[in-house]
Amino acid sequence: MKLVIDNVLLPTGTHTLVIEEGKITQVIAESTDQDQIIHARQSDADSWNAAGLVYLPALADMHCHLDKHHTGERWIPLKPFQTLESHLAYEKKLLSELTQTVGERAKVLAEQMIDYGTTRIRTHVDVDPEVGLRNLEAILRVRDELCDYMDIEIVAFPQQGLIRSSSEQIVKEALALGADLVGGVDPAGLDGDMERSLQMMFDIATTADKGIDLHLHDGGETGLATLRRFAELTMEAGLQHRTAVSHAYCLGEQTESGVQPTLDVLKQAGVTLVSSVPIDRPMPRGSQVLDTGVNFMLGSDNIRDAWSPFGNGDMLQRASRMAERENWVSDDRLLGTYSWVSNGKLTPSVGDPADFMLVRALNAQHALASVPARTAVFKKGKRIR
């Protein structure tokens, strides 16, 4: 079925969008192409008047945990973080006391994210000998249920440490079951052996022909050394542009000149950096990452879980926080921030996937600054919210 949406505000003015078979087939400027618009409306098509709503590409959340949040549960008071090991045990205790199943909670959060215009996510899902594959099986079912609304990429994540929790075999089984990437966490700080932990990750990934997304909280020179070795192994394994490191706080702890060599090798290896834009600790400097040319994406990470009571899964809000933290106030910087939370374009072209949202704002810059409600969300050309 053809869909015609009139009066959509793009950066170049008000346009009519024509959508067929999940793709944008026409982008018609309303100021110059009235005959073409009239013809599109007269065809066998559904029509909708956007009344000047601003077009924004659908959003992507490249770091979340669908299996471990408390959304939809009672309010759960948290205790402050002390050590990673103790908090991992605390997290397991809280999760065991939740009333909803993993699948039920995952669907609640995923649908909330869809309401905010997110149609693509990467979720890390816990796997270890104790949890087994239960969480993964639940998330795989949710992925199937929501396939018309959201693309869900899954990382097999040994949260307790790949070596520390003896999770090598269970990660392999998770990949065989349907997980898309190999996960890991703090090869030095938690696993206690940076080289062995990284080698194990890459061995698993290359054997299964999968990518990698590593949680890295380790700071200082330990963190930087881990990043450099990760980049080297990425190139040795031929996994350029298929690996990522999440958090990488160490890149914000030292001077720009001190971390530049590490950023250079990350760019060479095609390693993506992913950040949740923390406000309580250093993070990779956005402008430096941008200037170096390292691919950089944002994610929610903790959303009402054992680690934080904050968060709602709104990636437009997260992008706004990134721009504010970096003091990006010029139009070009504000607009550039969208590339870190979306794979789409601010000005759609014929042939683009019809994955977008419409908001009440003056323009895309204003939307990033003000974070308006999402009036409509479209996936594959169908209105899903």
mmCIF file of N, CA and C in Angstrom, residues 45-120:
data_model
loop_
_atom_site.group_PDB
_atom_site.id
_atom_site.type_symbol
_atom_site.label_atom_id
_atom_site.label_comp_id
_atom_site.label_asym_id
_atom_site.label_seq_id
_atom_site.Cartn_x
_atom_site.Cartn_y
_atom_site.Cartn_z
ATOM 1 N N ALA A 45 -3.814 5.453 -2.639
ATOM 2 C CA ALA A 45 -2.878 5.606 -1.522
ATOM 3 C C ALA A 45 -3.602 6.108 -0.289
ATOM 4 N N ASP A 46 -3.107 5.699 0.857
ATOM 5 C CA ASP A 46 -3.518 6.326 2.105
ATOM 6 C C ASP A 46 -2.791 7.655 2.218
ATOM 7 N N SER A 47 -3.407 8.622 2.872
ATOM 8 C CA SER A 47 -2.756 9.921 3.021
ATOM 9 C C SER A 47 -2.861 10.401 4.460
ATOM 10 N N TRP A 48 -1.894 11.228 4.820
ATOM 11 C CA TRP A 48 -1.845 11.759 6.185
ATOM 12 C C TRP A 48 -1.217 13.139 6.132
ATOM 13 N N ASN A 49 -1.800 14.077 6.840
ATOM 14 C CA ASN A 49 -1.285 15.437 6.864
ATOM 15 C C ASN A 49 -0.426 15.626 8.104
ATOM 16 N N ALA A 50 0.885 15.827 7.907
ATOM 17 C CA ALA A 50 1.796 16.013 9.037
ATOM 18 C C ALA A 50 1.710 17.414 9.624
ATOM 19 N N ALA A 51 1.071 18.333 8.933
ATOM 20 C CA ALA A 51 0.805 19.677 9.463
ATOM 21 C C ALA A 51 2.052 20.377 9.981
ATOM 22 N N GLY A 52 3.157 20.227 9.242
ATOM 23 C CA GLY A 52 4.371 20.947 9.605
ATOM 24 C C GLY A 52 5.251 20.276 10.639
ATOM 25 N N LEU A 53 4.959 19.028 10.964
ATOM 26 C CA LEU A 53 5.832 18.312 11.897
ATOM 27 C C LEU A 53 7.215 18.110 11.279
ATOM 28 N N VAL A 54 8.229 18.111 12.129
ATOM 29 C CA VAL A 54 9.618 17.970 11.675
ATOM 30 C C VAL A 54 9.962 16.496 11.487
ATOM 31 N N TYR A 55 10.582 16.184 10.368
ATOM 32 C CA TYR A 55 11.064 14.834 10.062
ATOM 33 C C TYR A 55 12.402 14.605 10.753
ATOM 34 N N LEU A 56 12.520 13.495 11.466
ATOM 35 C CA LEU A 56 13.786 13.061 12.050
ATOM 36 C C LEU A 56 13.968 11.579 11.746
ATOM 37 N N PRO A 57 15.184 11.129 11.489
ATOM 38 C CA PRO A 57 15.400 9.695 11.273
ATOM 39 C C PRO A 57 15.119 8.915 12.549
ATOM 40 N N ALA A 58 14.658 7.679 12.400
ATOM 41 C CA ALA A 58 14.456 6.824 13.568
ATOM 42 C C ALA A 58 15.780 6.636 14.299
ATOM 43 N N LEU A 59 15.685 6.371 15.591
ATOM 44 C CA LEU A 59 16.855 6.364 16.458
ATOM 45 C C LEU A 59 17.400 4.954 16.678
ATOM 46 N N ALA A 60 18.666 4.912 17.086
ATOM 47 C CA ALA A 60 19.344 3.653 17.418
ATOM 48 C C ALA A 60 19.939 3.762 18.812
ATOM 49 N N ASP A 61 19.748 2.748 19.615
ATOM 50 C CA ASP A 61 20.355 2.657 20.948
ATOM 51 C C ASP A 61 21.370 1.522 20.887
ATOM 52 N N MET A 62 22.651 1.881 20.879
ATOM 53 C CA MET A 62 23.682 0.884 20.636
ATOM 54 C C MET A 62 24.281 0.281 21.904
ATOM 55 N N HIS A 63 23.635 0.524 23.051
ATOM 56 C CA HIS A 63 24.093 -0.154 24.267
ATOM 57 C C HIS A 63 22.978 -0.131 25.304
ATOM 58 N N CYS A 64 22.303 -1.259 25.440
ATOM 59 C CA CYS A 64 21.290 -1.385 26.484
ATOM 60 C C CYS A 64 21.313 -2.815 27.011
ATOM 61 N N HIS A 65 20.498 -3.052 28.029
ATOM 62 C CA HIS A 65 20.419 -4.372 28.665
ATOM 63 C C HIS A 65 18.940 -4.711 28.866
ATOM 64 N N LEU A 66 18.313 -5.295 27.865
ATOM 65 C CA LEU A 66 16.890 -5.601 27.959
ATOM 66 C C LEU A 66 16.569 -6.590 29.067
ATOM 67 N N ASP A 67 17.547 -7.373 29.473
ATOM 68 C CA ASP A 67 17.261 -8.449 30.430
ATOM 69 C C ASP A 67 17.436 -8.045 31.884
ATOM 70 N N LYS A 68 17.936 -6.831 32.169
ATOM 71 C CA LYS A 68 18.345 -6.555 33.555
ATOM 72 C C LYS A 68 17.744 -5.292 34.175
ATOM 73 N N HIS A 69 16.779 -4.690 33.542
ATOM 74 C CA HIS A 69 16.202 -3.448 34.064
ATOM 75 C C HIS A 69 15.007 -3.754 34.974
ATOM 76 N N HIS A 70 14.518 -2.714 35.633
ATOM 77 C CA HIS A 70 13.388 -2.852 36.554
ATOM 78 C C HIS A 70 12.135 -2.156 36.032
ATOM 79 N N THR A 71 12.122 -1.741 34.775
ATOM 80 C CA THR A 71 10.959 -1.058 34.210
ATOM 81 C C THR A 71 9.730 -1.953 34.305
ATOM 82 N N GLY A 72 8.631 -1.383 34.809
ATOM 83 C CA GLY A 72 7.414 -2.154 34.988
ATOM 84 C C GLY A 72 7.322 -2.845 36.332
ATOM 85 N N GLU A 73 8.391 -2.785 37.124
ATOM 86 C CA GLU A 73 8.399 -3.367 38.465
ATOM 87 C C GLU A 73 8.101 -2.280 39.507
ATOM 88 N N ARG A 74 7.936 -2.692 40.738
ATOM 89 C CA ARG A 74 7.821 -1.736 41.840
ATOM 90 C C ARG A 74 9.115 -0.935 41.941
ATOM 91 N N TRP A 75 9.055 0.181 42.657
ATOM 92 C CA TRP A 75 10.276 0.953 42.891
ATOM 93 C C TRP A 75 11.205 0.158 43.805
ATOM 94 N N ILE A 76 12.465 0.012 43.380
ATOM 95 C CA ILE A 76 13.436 -0.770 44.144
ATOM 96 C C ILE A 76 14.553 0.151 44.620
ATOM 97 N N PRO A 77 14.645 0.414 45.924
ATOM 98 C CA PRO A 77 15.735 1.255 46.439
ATOM 99 C C PRO A 77 17.087 0.585 46.180
ATOM 100 N N LEU A 78 18.073 1.379 45.809
ATOM 101 C CA LEU A 78 19.397 0.854 45.498
ATOM 102 C C LEU A 78 20.399 1.225 46.571
ATOM 103 N N LYS A 79 21.480 0.453 46.623
ATOM 104 C CA LYS A 79 22.590 0.810 47.495
ATOM 105 C C LYS A 79 23.748 1.307 46.635
ATOM 106 N N PRO A 80 24.564 2.207 47.171
ATOM 107 C CA PRO A 80 25.657 2.782 46.378
ATOM 108 C C PRO A 80 26.674 1.725 45.953
ATOM 109 N N PHE A 81 27.312 1.998 44.812
ATOM 110 C CA PHE A 81 28.370 1.134 44.293
ATOM 111 C C PHE A 81 29.589 1.196 45.203
ATOM 112 N N GLN A 82 30.191 0.016 45.486
ATOM 113 C CA GLN A 82 31.432 -0.036 46.265
ATOM 114 C C GLN A 82 32.541 -0.694 45.450
ATOM 115 N N THR A 83 32.355 -1.953 45.107
ATOM 116 C CA THR A 83 33.311 -2.636 44.233
ATOM 117 C C THR A 83 32.536 -3.356 43.136
ATOM 118 N N LEU A 84 33.199 -3.595 42.007
ATOM 119 C CA LEU A 84 32.531 -4.259 40.893
ATOM 120 C C LEU A 84 32.071 -5.653 41.291
ATOM 121 N N GLU A 85 32.930 -6.386 41.975
ATOM 122 C CA GLU A 85 32.592 -7.757 42.353
ATOM 123 C C GLU A 85 31.370 -7.803 43.268
ATOM 124 N N SER A 86 31.323 -6.912 44.267
ATOM 125 C CA SER A 86 30.201 -6.924 45.200
ATOM 126 C C SER A 86 28.910 -6.479 44.517
ATOM 127 N N HIS A 87 29.021 -5.544 43.575
ATOM 128 C CA HIS A 87 27.804 -5.059 42.925
ATOM 129 C C HIS A 87 27.269 -6.075 41.923
ATOM 130 N N LEU A 88 28.140 -6.860 41.330
ATOM 131 C CA LEU A 88 27.672 -7.927 40.450
ATOM 132 C C LEU A 88 26.829 -8.933 41.230
ATOM 133 N N ALA A 89 27.271 -9.252 42.440
ATOM 134 C CA ALA A 89 26.500 -10.161 43.289
ATOM 135 C C ALA A 89 25.175 -9.519 43.707
ATOM 136 N N TYR A 90 25.224 -8.232 44.010
ATOM 137 C CA TYR A 90 24.020 -7.482 44.388
ATOM 138 C C TYR A 90 23.015 -7.459 43.241
ATOM 139 N N GLU A 91 23.509 -7.272 42.033
ATOM 140 C CA GLU A 91 22.635 -7.262 40.861
ATOM 141 C C GLU A 91 21.919 -8.600 40.708
ATOM 142 N N LYS A 92 22.648 -9.681 40.847
ATOM 143 C CA LYS A 92 22.029 -11.005 40.722
ATOM 144 C C LYS A 92 20.921 -11.191 41.761
ATOM 145 N N LYS A 93 21.156 -10.701 42.977
ATOM 146 C CA LYS A 93 20.150 -10.822 44.036
ATOM 147 C C LYS A 93 18.884 -10.048 43.671
ATOM 148 N N LEU A 94 19.040 -8.808 43.210
ATOM 149 C CA LEU A 94 17.873 -8.005 42.850
ATOM 150 C C LEU A 94 17.096 -8.636 41.701
ATOM 151 N N LEU A 95 17.806 -9.120 40.701
ATOM 152 C CA LEU A 95 17.131 -9.716 39.550
ATOM 153 C C LEU A 95 16.328 -10.955 39.943
ATOM 154 N N SER A 96 16.833 -11.696 40.919
ATOM 155 C CA SER A 96 16.136 -12.908 41.354
ATOM 156 C C SER A 96 14.830 -12.595 42.080
ATOM 157 N N GLU A 97 14.662 -11.344 42.524
ATOM 158 C CA GLU A 97 13.482 -10.950 43.301
ATOM 159 C C GLU A 97 12.415 -10.251 42.463
ATOM 160 N N LEU A 98 12.653 -10.043 41.169
ATOM 161 C CA LEU A 98 11.685 -9.349 40.327
ATOM 162 C C LEU A 98 10.478 -10.240 40.047
ATOM 163 N N THR A 99 9.322 -9.618 39.851
ATOM 164 C CA THR A 99 8.082 -10.380 39.693
ATOM 165 C C THR A 99 7.811 -10.784 38.246
ATOM 166 N N GLN A 100 8.300 -9.995 37.283
ATOM 167 C CA GLN A 100 8.065 -10.307 35.878
ATOM 168 C C GLN A 100 9.175 -11.195 35.325
ATOM 169 N N THR A 101 8.860 -11.922 34.278
ATOM 170 C CA THR A 101 9.883 -12.717 33.608
ATOM 171 C C THR A 101 10.799 -11.799 32.802
ATOM 172 N N VAL A 102 11.936 -12.332 32.395
ATOM 173 C CA VAL A 102 12.856 -11.562 31.551
ATOM 174 C C VAL A 102 12.152 -11.115 30.274
ATOM 175 N N GLY A 103 11.415 -12.005 29.654
ATOM 176 C CA GLY A 103 10.726 -11.668 28.418
ATOM 177 C C GLY A 103 9.687 -10.582 28.606
ATOM 178 N N GLU A 104 8.934 -10.649 29.692
ATOM 179 C CA GLU A 104 7.916 -9.628 29.961
ATOM 180 C C GLU A 104 8.551 -8.260 30.156
ATOM 181 N N ARG A 105 9.613 -8.211 30.952
ATOM 182 C CA ARG A 105 10.275 -6.924 31.192
ATOM 183 C C ARG A 105 10.938 -6.399 29.921
ATOM 184 N N ALA A 106 11.545 -7.289 29.165
ATOM 185 C CA ALA A 106 12.213 -6.867 27.932
ATOM 186 C C ALA A 106 11.219 -6.238 26.962
ATOM 187 N N LYS A 107 10.052 -6.822 26.851
ATOM 188 C CA LYS A 107 9.053 -6.286 25.927
ATOM 189 C C LYS A 107 8.539 -4.934 26.397
ATOM 190 N N VAL A 108 8.350 -4.778 27.704
ATOM 191 C CA VAL A 108 7.907 -3.490 28.255
ATOM 192 C C VAL A 108 8.896 -2.389 27.890
ATOM 193 N N LEU A 109 10.190 -2.646 28.106
ATOM 194 C CA LEU A 109 11.194 -1.621 27.820
ATOM 195 C C LEU A 109 11.335 -1.388 26.318
ATOM 196 N N ALA A 110 11.341 -2.448 25.535
ATOM 197 C CA ALA A 110 11.474 -2.290 24.083
ATOM 198 C C ALA A 110 10.328 -1.453 23.523
ATOM 199 N N GLU A 111 9.117 -1.692 23.992
ATOM 200 C CA GLU A 111 7.975 -0.917 23.507
ATOM 201 C C GLU A 111 8.061 0.535 23.961
ATOM 202 N N GLN A 112 8.600 0.769 25.141
ATOM 203 C CA GLN A 112 8.813 2.138 25.603
ATOM 204 C C GLN A 112 9.827 2.848 24.709
ATOM 205 N N MET A 113 10.872 2.139 24.320
ATOM 206 C CA MET A 113 11.882 2.714 23.431
ATOM 207 C C MET A 113 11.292 3.019 22.054
ATOM 208 N N ILE A 114 10.433 2.141 21.569
ATOM 209 C CA ILE A 114 9.760 2.384 20.291
ATOM 210 C C ILE A 114 8.927 3.658 20.367
ATOM 211 N N ASP A 115 8.241 3.869 21.486
ATOM 212 C CA ASP A 115 7.462 5.095 21.672
ATOM 213 C C ASP A 115 8.335 6.338 21.526
ATOM 214 N N TYR A 116 9.607 6.224 21.887
ATOM 215 C CA TYR A 116 10.540 7.348 21.784
ATOM 216 C C TYR A 116 11.213 7.425 20.406
ATOM 217 N N GLY A 117 10.819 6.562 19.490
ATOM 218 C CA GLY A 117 11.352 6.640 18.137
ATOM 219 C C GLY A 117 12.553 5.770 17.861
ATOM 220 N N THR A 118 12.891 4.871 18.780
ATOM 221 C CA THR A 118 14.021 3.968 18.577
ATOM 222 C C THR A 118 13.543 2.702 17.882
ATOM 223 N N THR A 119 14.121 2.411 16.733
ATOM 224 C CA THR A 119 13.729 1.217 15.978
ATOM 225 C C THR A 119 14.898 0.266 15.750
ATOM 226 N N ARG A 120 16.035 0.573 16.365
ATOM 227 C CA ARG A 120 17.181 -0.333 16.289
ATOM 228 C C ARG A 120 17.912 -0.283 17.620
#
